[in-house]
PDB file of C-alpha atoms in Angstrom:
ATOM      1  CA  MET A   1      12.969   9.860  -3.899  1.00 80.00           C
ATOM      2  CA  LYS A   2      13.058  13.041  -5.974  1.00 91.00           C
ATOM      3  CA  GLN A   3       9.599  12.397  -7.427  1.00 96.00           C
ATOM      4  CA  TYR A   4       8.170  12.037  -3.923  1.00 96.00           C
ATOM      5  CA  LEU A   5       9.779  15.245  -2.673  1.00 97.00           C
ATOM      6  CA  ASP A   6       8.738  17.099  -5.831  1.00 97.00           C
ATOM      7  CA  LEU A   7       5.134  16.064  -5.225  1.00 98.00           C
ATOM      8  CA  CYS A   8       5.272  17.172  -1.581  1.00 97.00           C
ATOM      9  CA  GLN A   9       6.645  20.540  -2.690  1.00 98.00           C
ATOM     10  CA  ARG A  10       3.934  20.791  -5.352  1.00 98.00           C
ATOM     11  CA  ILE A  11       1.258  20.328  -2.700  1.00 98.00           C
ATOM     12  CA  VAL A  12       2.875  22.926  -0.449  1.00 98.00           C
ATOM     13  CA  ASN A  13       3.141  25.415  -3.317  1.00 98.00           C
ATOM     14  CA  ASP A  14      -0.018  24.766  -5.326  1.00 98.00           C
ATOM     15  CA  GLY A  15      -2.406  22.789  -3.131  1.00 98.00           C
ATOM     16  CA  GLU A  16      -5.901  23.971  -2.284  1.00 98.00           C
ATOM     17  CA  TRP A  17      -7.522  23.629   1.117  1.00 97.00           C
ATOM     18  CA  VAL A  18     -10.249  20.996   1.424  1.00 95.00           C
ATOM     19  CA  VAL A  19     -12.083  19.912   4.579  1.00 94.00           C
ATOM     20  CA  ASN A  20     -12.026  16.131   4.863  1.00 87.00           C
ATOM     21  CA  GLU A  21     -15.455  14.903   5.932  1.00 83.00           C
ATOM     22  CA  ARG A  22     -14.251  11.706   7.613  1.00 80.00           C
ATOM     23  CA  THR A  23     -11.587  13.294   9.832  1.00 82.00           C
ATOM     24  CA  GLY A  24     -12.991  16.816  10.079  1.00 87.00           C
ATOM     25  CA  LYS A  25      -9.533  18.201   9.299  1.00 90.00           C
ATOM     26  CA  ARG A  26      -8.373  20.513   6.534  1.00 95.00           C
ATOM     27  CA  CYS A  27      -6.040  19.102   3.900  1.00 95.00           C
ATOM     28  CA  LEU A  28      -3.828  20.899   1.404  1.00 97.00           C
ATOM     29  CA  THR A  29      -4.717  18.991  -1.756  1.00 98.00           C
ATOM     30  CA  VAL A  30      -3.798  18.457  -5.414  1.00 98.00           C
ATOM     31  CA  ILE A  31      -5.531  16.189  -7.922  1.00 98.00           C
ATOM     32  CA  ASN A  32      -3.558  13.668  -9.982  1.00 98.00           C
ATOM     33  CA  ALA A  33       0.033  12.610  -9.591  1.00 98.00           C
ATOM     34  CA  ASP A  34       2.013   9.757 -11.148  1.00 98.00           C
ATOM     35  CA  LEU A  35       4.940   7.948  -9.553  1.00 98.00           C
ATOM     36  CA  GLU A  36       7.163   5.198 -11.023  1.00 98.00           C
ATOM     37  CA  TYR A  37       9.287   2.538  -9.353  1.00 98.00           C
ATOM     38  CA  ASP A  38      12.006   0.666 -11.222  1.00 97.00           C
ATOM     39  CA  VAL A  39      11.807  -2.849  -9.804  1.00 98.00           C
ATOM     40  CA  GLU A  40      13.897  -4.310 -12.633  1.00 98.00           C
ATOM     41  CA  ASN A  41      16.936  -2.279 -11.539  1.00 97.00           C
ATOM     42  CA  ASN A  42      16.240  -2.626  -7.801  1.00 96.00           C
ATOM     43  CA  GLN A  43      15.621   1.062  -7.127  1.00 95.00           C
ATOM     44  CA  PHE A  44      13.732   0.571  -3.877  1.00 97.00           C
ATOM     45  CA  PRO A  45      11.533   3.658  -3.195  1.00 96.00           C
ATOM     46  CA  LEU A  46      12.215   4.058   0.512  1.00 96.00           C
ATOM     47  CA  ILE A  47      12.023   7.585   1.938  1.00 96.00           C
ATOM     48  CA  THR A  48      15.429   8.780   3.197  1.00 97.00           C
ATOM     49  CA  THR A  49      14.510  12.258   4.473  1.00 97.00           C
ATOM     50  CA  ARG A  50      12.983  10.558   7.507  1.00 96.00           C
ATOM     51  CA  LYS A  51      13.114   7.017   8.850  1.00 94.00           C
ATOM     52  CA  SER A  52      10.512   4.797   7.202  1.00 93.00           C
ATOM     53  CA  PHE A  53       9.371   1.536   8.782  1.00 91.00           C
ATOM     54  CA  TRP A  54       9.422  -0.702   5.726  1.00 96.00           C
ATOM     55  CA  LYS A  55       8.920  -3.991   7.578  1.00 96.00           C
ATOM     56  CA  ALA A  56       5.500  -2.893   8.811  1.00 95.00           C
ATOM     57  CA  ALA A  57       4.552  -1.963   5.239  1.00 97.00           C
ATOM     58  CA  ILE A  58       5.492  -5.428   3.996  1.00 98.00           C
ATOM     59  CA  ALA A  59       3.684  -7.058   6.908  1.00 98.00           C
ATOM     60  CA  GLU A  60       0.539  -5.150   5.969  1.00 98.00           C
ATOM     61  CA  LEU A  61       0.878  -6.302   2.347  1.00 98.00           C
ATOM     62  CA  LEU A  62       1.241  -9.916   3.483  1.00 98.00           C
ATOM     63  CA  GLY A  63      -1.948  -9.526   5.523  1.00 98.00           C
ATOM     64  CA  TYR A  64      -3.795  -8.229   2.471  1.00 98.00           C
ATOM     65  CA  LEU A  65      -2.537 -11.089   0.315  1.00 98.00           C
ATOM     66  CA  ARG A  66      -3.728 -13.565   2.933  1.00 98.00           C
ATOM     67  CA  GLY A  67      -7.162 -11.961   3.232  1.00 98.00           C
ATOM     68  CA  TYR A  68      -6.874 -10.947   6.893  1.00 98.00           C
ATOM     69  CA  ASP A  69      -9.872  -9.210   8.479  1.00 98.00           C
ATOM     70  CA  SER A  70      -8.660  -8.634  12.047  1.00 98.00           C
ATOM     71  CA  ALA A  71      -6.216  -6.098  13.468  1.00 98.00           C
ATOM     72  CA  ALA A  72      -4.996  -8.888  15.738  1.00 98.00           C
ATOM     73  CA  GLN A  73      -3.888 -10.887  12.697  1.00 98.00           C
ATOM     74  CA  PHE A  74      -1.952  -7.876  11.420  1.00 98.00           C
ATOM     75  CA  ARG A  75      -0.330  -7.292  14.826  1.00 98.00           C
ATOM     76  CA  ALA A  76       0.793 -10.904  14.910  1.00 98.00           C
ATOM     77  CA  ILE A  77       2.859 -10.423  11.752  1.00 97.00           C
ATOM     78  CA  GLY A  78       4.302  -7.035  12.755  1.00 96.00           C
ATOM     79  CA  CYS A  79       1.803  -4.435  11.550  1.00 96.00           C
ATOM     80  CA  ASN A  80      -0.075  -2.048  13.871  1.00 95.00           C
ATOM     81  CA  THR A  81      -1.643   0.229  11.261  1.00 92.00           C
ATOM     82  CA  TRP A  82      -5.150  -1.263  11.635  1.00 96.00           C
ATOM     83  CA  ASN A  83      -5.483  -0.947  15.411  1.00 96.00           C
ATOM     84  CA  ALA A  84      -7.016   2.535  15.307  1.00 92.00           C
ATOM     85  CA  ASN A  85      -9.382   2.014  12.388  1.00 93.00           C
ATOM     86  CA  ALA A  86     -10.630  -1.278  13.841  1.00 97.00           C
ATOM     87  CA  ASN A  87     -11.043  -0.086  17.427  1.00 96.00           C
ATOM     88  CA  ASP A  88     -11.057   3.726  17.665  1.00 93.00           C
ATOM     89  CA  ASN A  89     -13.280   4.619  14.719  1.00 90.00           C
ATOM     90  CA  GLU A  90     -16.540   5.732  16.352  1.00 91.00           C
ATOM     91  CA  ALA A  91     -18.689   5.101  13.272  1.00 92.00           C
ATOM     92  CA  TRP A  92     -17.312   1.566  12.940  1.00 96.00           C
ATOM     93  CA  GLN A  93     -17.785   0.868  16.664  1.00 96.00           C
ATOM     94  CA  GLN A  94     -21.502   1.589  16.237  1.00 96.00           C
ATOM     95  CA  ASN A  95     -21.797  -0.373  12.984  1.00 98.00           C
ATOM     96  CA  PRO A  96     -23.994  -3.491  13.317  1.00 97.00           C
ATOM     97  CA  HIS A  97     -21.655  -5.392  10.970  1.00 97.00           C
ATOM     98  CA  ARG A  98     -18.722  -5.080  13.386  1.00 98.00           C
ATOM     99  CA  LYS A  99     -18.071  -8.427  15.073  1.00 97.00           C
ATOM    100  CA  GLY A 100     -16.172  -7.076  18.049  1.00 97.00           C
ATOM    101  CA  GLU A 101     -12.705  -5.966  19.096  1.00 97.00           C
ATOM    102  CA  ASP A 102     -10.115  -5.843  16.291  1.00 98.00           C
ATOM    103  CA  ASP A 103     -12.649  -6.714  13.584  1.00 98.00           C
ATOM    104  CA  MET A 104     -11.996  -4.776  10.375  1.00 98.00           C
ATOM    105  CA  GLY A 105     -14.891  -6.121   8.361  1.00 98.00           C
ATOM    106  CA  ARG A 106     -14.852  -6.747   4.623  1.00 98.00           C
ATOM    107  CA  VAL A 107     -11.945  -4.526   3.608  1.00 97.00           C
ATOM    108  CA  TYR A 108      -8.838  -4.866   1.427  1.00 97.00           C
ATOM    109  CA  GLY A 109      -7.668  -8.486   1.479  1.00 96.00           C
ATOM    110  CA  VAL A 110     -11.150  -9.847   2.189  1.00 98.00           C
ATOM    111  CA  GLN A 111     -12.308  -8.381  -1.116  1.00 98.00           C
ATOM    112  CA  GLY A 112      -9.151  -9.557  -2.880  1.00 98.00           C
ATOM    113  CA  ARG A 113      -9.437 -13.159  -1.707  1.00 98.00           C
ATOM    114  CA  ARG A 114     -13.161 -13.600  -0.901  1.00 98.00           C
ATOM    115  CA  TRP A 115     -15.212 -11.273  -3.105  1.00 98.00           C
ATOM    116  CA  ALA A 116     -18.857 -12.196  -2.478  1.00 97.00           C
ATOM    117  CA  LYS A 117     -20.702 -13.324  -5.615  1.00 96.00           C
ATOM    118  CA  PRO A 118     -24.507 -13.130  -6.015  1.00 96.00           C
ATOM    119  CA  ASP A 119     -24.805 -16.931  -5.890  1.00 97.00           C
ATOM    120  CA  GLY A 120     -23.329 -17.019  -2.383  1.00 95.00           C
ATOM    121  CA  THR A 121     -19.885 -18.249  -3.397  1.00 97.00           C
ATOM    122  CA  ASN A 122     -16.624 -16.313  -3.199  1.00 97.00           C
ATOM    123  CA  LEU A 123     -14.247 -15.174  -5.935  1.00 98.00           C
ATOM    124  CA  ASP A 124     -10.511 -15.341  -5.234  1.00 98.00           C
ATOM    125  CA  GLN A 125      -9.207 -12.515  -7.417  1.00 98.00           C
ATOM    126  CA  LEU A 126      -5.550 -12.958  -6.490  1.00 98.00           C
ATOM    127  CA  LYS A 127      -5.498 -16.692  -7.203  1.00 98.00           C
ATOM    128  CA  LYS A 128      -6.934 -16.132 -10.691  1.00 98.00           C
ATOM    129  CA  ILE A 129      -4.208 -13.587 -11.500  1.00 98.00           C
ATOM    130  CA  TYR A 130      -1.497 -15.828 -10.073  1.00 98.00           C
ATOM    131  CA  GLU A 131      -2.621 -18.851 -12.077  1.00 98.00           C
ATOM    132  CA  ASP A 132      -2.908 -16.832 -15.299  1.00 98.00           C
ATOM    133  CA  LEU A 133       0.521 -15.245 -14.952  1.00 98.00           C
ATOM    134  CA  LYS A 134       2.057 -18.586 -13.998  1.00 98.00           C
ATOM    135  CA  ARG A 135       0.878 -19.886 -17.386  1.00 97.00           C
ATOM    136  CA  GLY A 136       2.119 -16.766 -19.161  1.00 97.00           C
ATOM    137  CA  VAL A 137      -1.433 -15.492 -19.765  1.00 97.00           C
ATOM    138  CA  ASP A 138      -2.366 -11.799 -19.736  1.00 98.00           C
ATOM    139  CA  ASP A 139      -6.036 -11.331 -20.627  1.00 97.00           C
ATOM    140  CA  ARG A 140      -5.818  -7.540 -20.092  1.00 98.00           C
ATOM    141  CA  GLY A 141      -7.885  -8.055 -16.991  1.00 98.00           C
ATOM    142  CA  GLU A 142      -5.304  -9.291 -14.481  1.00 98.00           C
ATOM    143  CA  ILE A 143      -6.792  -6.894 -11.942  1.00 98.00           C
ATOM    144  CA  ILE A 144      -7.261  -7.243  -8.218  1.00 98.00           C
ATOM    145  CA  THR A 145      -9.613  -4.638  -6.772  1.00 98.00           C
ATOM    146  CA  PHE A 146     -10.412  -3.986  -3.135  1.00 98.00           C
ATOM    147  CA  TYR A 147     -13.059  -1.405  -4.044  1.00 98.00           C
ATOM    148  CA  ASN A 148     -16.527  -2.879  -3.542  1.00 98.00           C
ATOM    149  CA  PRO A 149     -19.126  -0.072  -3.162  1.00 97.00           C
ATOM    150  CA  GLY A 150     -21.840  -2.605  -2.357  1.00 96.00           C
ATOM    151  CA  GLU A 151     -20.044  -3.550   0.861  1.00 97.00           C
ATOM    152  CA  PHE A 152     -18.576  -0.257   2.074  1.00 96.00           C
ATOM    153  CA  GLU A 153     -20.808  -0.306   5.153  1.00 97.00           C
ATOM    154  CA  MET A 154     -19.434  -3.752   6.048  1.00 98.00           C
ATOM    155  CA  GLY A 155     -15.890  -2.523   6.668  1.00 98.00           C
ATOM    156  CA  CYS A 156     -14.130  -0.009   8.897  1.00 97.00           C
ATOM    157  CA  LEU A 157     -12.496   1.932   6.036  1.00 94.00           C
ATOM    158  CA  ARG A 158     -12.847   2.290   2.284  1.00 94.00           C
ATOM    159  CA  PRO A 159      -9.653   1.203   0.529  1.00 96.00           C
ATOM    160  CA  CYS A 160      -7.244   3.991  -0.364  1.00 95.00           C
ATOM    161  CA  MET A 161      -4.982   2.118  -2.767  1.00 96.00           C
ATOM    162  CA  HIS A 162      -7.786   0.143  -4.327  1.00 97.00           C
ATOM    163  CA  SER A 163      -6.668  -1.444  -7.597  1.00 98.00           C
ATOM    164  CA  HIS A 164      -3.650  -3.356  -8.947  1.00 98.00           C
ATOM    165  CA  HIS A 165      -3.423  -4.280 -12.633  1.00 98.00           C
ATOM    166  CA  PHE A 166      -0.673  -6.672 -13.780  1.00 98.00           C
ATOM    167  CA  SER A 167       0.489  -6.784 -17.402  1.00 98.00           C
ATOM    168  CA  LEU A 168       2.913  -8.979 -19.339  1.00 98.00           C
ATOM    169  CA  LEU A 169       4.849  -7.318 -22.135  1.00 98.00           C
ATOM    170  CA  GLY A 170       8.090  -8.344 -23.801  1.00 93.00           C
ATOM    171  CA  GLY A 171       8.748 -11.013 -21.207  1.00 90.00           C
ATOM    172  CA  LYS A 172       8.427  -8.571 -18.286  1.00 98.00           C
ATOM    173  CA  LEU A 173       5.733  -8.149 -15.658  1.00 98.00           C
ATOM    174  CA  TYR A 174       4.431  -4.637 -15.000  1.00 99.00           C
ATOM    175  CA  LEU A 175       2.052  -3.234 -12.406  1.00 99.00           C
ATOM    176  CA  ASN A 176      -0.339  -0.276 -12.530  1.00 98.00           C
ATOM    177  CA  SER A 177      -1.654   0.640  -9.080  1.00 98.00           C
ATOM    178  CA  THR A 178      -4.366   3.220  -8.453  1.00 98.00           C
ATOM    179  CA  GLN A 179      -4.862   5.089  -5.178  1.00 98.00           C
ATOM    180  CA  ARG A 180      -7.901   7.301  -4.571  1.00 97.00           C
ATOM    181  CA  SER A 181      -6.480   9.039  -1.476  1.00 96.00           C
ATOM    182  CA  ALA A 182      -2.838   9.592  -0.525  1.00 96.00           C
ATOM    183  CA  ASP A 183      -1.538  11.007   2.765  1.00 95.00           C
ATOM    184  CA  LEU A 184       1.885  12.218   1.579  1.00 96.00           C
ATOM    185  CA  PRO A 185       3.695  12.753   4.897  1.00 95.00           C
ATOM    186  CA  LEU A 186       2.600   9.577   6.631  1.00 90.00           C
ATOM    187  CA  GLY A 187       0.920   6.902   4.528  1.00 88.00           C
ATOM    188  CA  ILE A 188       2.319   7.162   1.028  1.00 94.00           C
ATOM    189  CA  ASN A 189       5.688   5.509   1.685  1.00 92.00           C
ATOM    190  CA  PHE A 190       3.860   2.416   2.971  1.00 93.00           C
ATOM    191  CA  ASN A 191       2.021   2.374  -0.351  1.00 97.00           C
ATOM    192  CA  GLN A 192       5.191   2.910  -2.387  1.00 98.00           C
ATOM    193  CA  VAL A 193       6.908   0.012  -0.652  1.00 98.00           C
ATOM    194  CA  GLN A 194       3.850  -2.211  -1.079  1.00 98.00           C
ATOM    195  CA  CYS A 195       3.537  -1.510  -4.813  1.00 98.00           C
ATOM    196  CA  TYR A 196       7.212  -2.296  -5.333  1.00 98.00           C
ATOM    197  CA  VAL A 197       7.148  -5.471  -3.241  1.00 98.00           C
ATOM    198  CA  PHE A 198       3.857  -6.669  -4.765  1.00 98.00           C
ATOM    199  CA  LEU A 199       5.344  -6.570  -8.264  1.00 98.00           C
ATOM    200  CA  ALA A 200       8.630  -8.099  -7.127  1.00 98.00           C
ATOM    201  CA  LEU A 201       6.814 -10.942  -5.338  1.00 98.00           C
ATOM    202  CA  MET A 202       4.384 -11.685  -8.153  1.00 98.00           C
ATOM    203  CA  ALA A 203       7.199 -11.701 -10.701  1.00 98.00           C
ATOM    204  CA  GLN A 204       9.189 -14.133  -8.557  1.00 98.00           C
ATOM    205  CA  ILE A 205       6.364 -16.608  -7.890  1.00 98.00           C
ATOM    206  CA  THR A 206       5.085 -16.571 -11.492  1.00 98.00           C
ATOM    207  CA  GLY A 207       8.510 -16.885 -13.117  1.00 98.00           C
ATOM    208  CA  HIS A 208       8.781 -13.504 -14.827  1.00 98.00           C
ATOM    209  CA  GLN A 209      11.238 -10.654 -14.835  1.00 98.00           C
ATOM    210  CA  ALA A 210       9.905  -7.591 -13.042  1.00 98.00           C
ATOM    211  CA  GLY A 211       9.610  -4.327 -14.943  1.00 98.00           C
ATOM    212  CA  LYS A 212       8.176  -1.119 -13.493  1.00 98.00           C
ATOM    213  CA  VAL A 213       5.344  -0.042 -11.229  1.00 98.00           C
ATOM    214  CA  TYR A 214       3.170   2.881 -12.330  1.00 98.00           C
ATOM    215  CA  HIS A 215       1.481   4.349  -9.253  1.00 98.00           C
ATOM    216  CA  LYS A 216      -1.447   6.724  -9.851  1.00 98.00           C
ATOM    217  CA  LEU A 217      -2.479   9.055  -7.008  1.00 98.00           C
ATOM    218  CA  VAL A 218      -5.846  10.740  -7.502  1.00 98.00           C
ATOM    219  CA  ASN A 219      -6.222  12.904  -4.368  1.00 97.00           C
ATOM    220  CA  ALA A 220      -2.803  13.689  -2.882  1.00 98.00           C
ATOM    221  CA  HIS A 221      -2.818  15.720   0.308  1.00 97.00           C
ATOM    222  CA  ILE A 222      -1.058  16.957   3.421  1.00 97.00           C
ATOM    223  CA  TYR A 223      -3.190  17.389   6.564  1.00 96.00           C
ATOM    224  CA  GLU A 224      -3.095  20.798   8.189  1.00 95.00           C
ATOM    225  CA  ASP A 225      -1.493  19.417  11.362  1.00 95.00           C
ATOM    226  CA  GLN A 226       1.268  17.809   9.242  1.00 96.00           C
ATOM    227  CA  LEU A 227       2.084  20.839   7.101  1.00 96.00           C
ATOM    228  CA  ALA A 228       4.676  22.567   9.281  1.00 97.00           C
ATOM    229  CA  LEU A 229       6.676  19.365   9.770  1.00 96.00           C
ATOM    230  CA  MET A 230       6.660  18.673   6.027  1.00 97.00           C
ATOM    231  CA  ARG A 231       7.433  22.236   4.914  1.00 97.00           C
ATOM    232  CA  ASP A 232       9.903  23.251   7.615  1.00 97.00           C
ATOM    233  CA  VAL A 233      11.589  19.939   8.447  1.00 97.00           C
ATOM    234  CA  GLN A 234      11.348  17.148   5.888  1.00 97.00           C
ATOM    235  CA  LEU A 235      11.566  19.290   2.758  1.00 97.00           C
ATOM    236  CA  LYS A 236      14.640  21.048   4.181  1.00 97.00           C
ATOM    237  CA  ARG A 237      16.599  17.796   4.361  1.00 96.00           C
ATOM    238  CA  GLU A 238      18.873  16.467   1.640  1.00 96.00           C
ATOM    239  CA  PRO A 239      17.869  13.054   0.248  1.00 96.00           C
ATOM    240  CA  LEU A 240      20.332  10.190   0.668  1.00 96.00           C
ATOM    241  CA  PRO A 241      21.169   7.313  -1.716  1.00 94.00           C
ATOM    242  CA  LEU A 242      18.437   4.695  -2.160  1.00 93.00           C
ATOM    243  CA  PRO A 243      18.907   1.266  -0.560  1.00 96.00           C
ATOM    244  CA  THR A 244      18.616  -2.090  -2.323  1.00 95.00           C
ATOM    245  CA  PHE A 245      15.984  -4.759  -1.680  1.00 97.00           C
ATOM    246  CA  TRP A 246      16.221  -8.556  -1.322  1.00 98.00           C
ATOM    247  CA  ILE A 247      13.526 -11.241  -1.318  1.00 98.00           C
ATOM    248  CA  ASN A 248      14.157 -14.780  -0.134  1.00 98.00           C
ATOM    249  CA  PRO A 249      14.505 -16.841  -3.342  1.00 98.00           C
ATOM    250  CA  GLU A 250      12.821 -19.775  -1.585  1.00 98.00           C
ATOM    251  CA  ILE A 251       9.482 -17.964  -1.928  1.00 98.00           C
ATOM    252  CA  LYS A 252       8.220 -19.760  -5.032  1.00 98.00           C
ATOM    253  CA  THR A 253       4.424 -20.011  -4.857  1.00 98.00           C
ATOM    254  CA  LEU A 254       1.319 -18.172  -3.681  1.00 98.00           C
ATOM    255  CA  GLU A 255       0.908 -20.891  -1.064  1.00 98.00           C
ATOM    256  CA  ASP A 256       4.311 -19.950   0.361  1.00 98.00           C
ATOM    257  CA  ILE A 257       3.098 -16.369   0.845  1.00 98.00           C
ATOM    258  CA  GLU A 258      -0.101 -17.637   2.450  1.00 98.00           C
ATOM    259  CA  THR A 259       1.596 -20.008   4.894  1.00 98.00           C
ATOM    260  CA  TRP A 260       5.165 -19.395   6.044  1.00 98.00           C
ATOM    261  CA  VAL A 261       6.571 -16.137   4.679  1.00 98.00           C
ATOM    262  CA  THR A 262       7.406 -13.450   7.284  1.00 98.00           C
ATOM    263  CA  THR A 263       9.099 -10.057   7.168  1.00 98.00           C
ATOM    264  CA  ASP A 264      12.377 -11.897   7.891  1.00 98.00           C
ATOM    265  CA  ASP A 265      12.236 -13.103   4.269  1.00 98.00           C
ATOM    266  CA  PHE A 266      12.891  -9.562   3.065  1.00 98.00           C
ATOM    267  CA  LYS A 267      15.962  -7.384   3.562  1.00 98.00           C
ATOM    268  CA  VAL A 268      16.817  -3.772   2.861  1.00 97.00           C
ATOM    269  CA  GLU A 269      20.526  -3.133   2.498  1.00 96.00           C
ATOM    270  CA  GLY A 270      22.293   0.213   2.724  1.00 96.00           C
ATOM    271  CA  TYR A 271      19.372   2.200   4.136  1.00 96.00           C
ATOM    272  CA  GLN A 272      20.621   5.641   5.135  1.00 96.00           C
ATOM    273  CA  HIS A 273      18.028   8.017   6.561  1.00 96.00           C
ATOM    274  CA  HIS A 274      17.480  11.172   8.568  1.00 97.00           C
ATOM    275  CA  ASP A 275      15.792  11.119  11.981  1.00 96.00           C
ATOM    276  CA  PRO A 276      12.157   9.977  12.272  1.00 94.00           C
ATOM    277  CA  ILE A 277       9.363  12.573  12.096  1.00 94.00           C
ATOM    278  CA  GLN A 278       6.307  12.021  14.274  1.00 93.00           C
ATOM    279  CA  TYR A 279       3.526  13.038  11.888  1.00 92.00           C
ATOM    280  CA  PRO A 280      -0.023  13.057  13.342  1.00 86.00           C
ATOM    281  CA  PHE A 281      -2.246  10.164  12.226  1.00 78.00           C
ATOM    282  CA  SER A 282      -5.892  10.840  11.368  1.00 73.00           C
ATOM    283  CA  VAL A 283      -8.428   8.087  12.103  1.00 65.00           C
TER     284      VAL A 283
END
């Protein structure tokens, strides 16, 4: 929690103004930040200085791991974060690759589970990593990437958190996650939760003890219309003790995640938080 608040304060104090081309809004911005999450000791990185909706973050992660490409699929499992980008993004609405209402195109999980190869077949990146780790293999390339420049025009949004690299060392499983763009007031806690849960899940289904997540943020920013709420409200609040996290031990395979797992298979215990803050969302 402290590392998150310290980064927000750093942006407020030292950030430089940049106009974001996609949204047309100004952002107070810093380059390069590193966050860590201790999964081994169950230090769940849930924001306490405002209410954070962790179930929606996990639902979104499940959709990525299943390769979903429709906002309707995400809504069905409890995540509404793709409604706007799928349906209200003017550039995507006019894109000839868009198949219709709720279509997201070839983004995130599509790339992770069905990366298009030149021969016309698909590569399942996640399955390869799962099978390697299940056998105790780390080839230094246990990487799932959602970042496919050759297909940017075929999706409604370039991936923000675009790469996850798993490593085995000393009997523990670690995760390095890289994020090109990080909206600190609104989006980042979704990403923090997802990094933590991704490592915890992969450790459980591959039979390893979880270690730490190392989360690299390249462009960390606060939008101009979010700044007052961050500076004058959230950063004035005292952080509360972190909650603990539980995963259903019956989740044992990748197939389980693909077929029957829901947000009810995860619990957060002891979550104390301040009131919600309605930060503006930029499409």
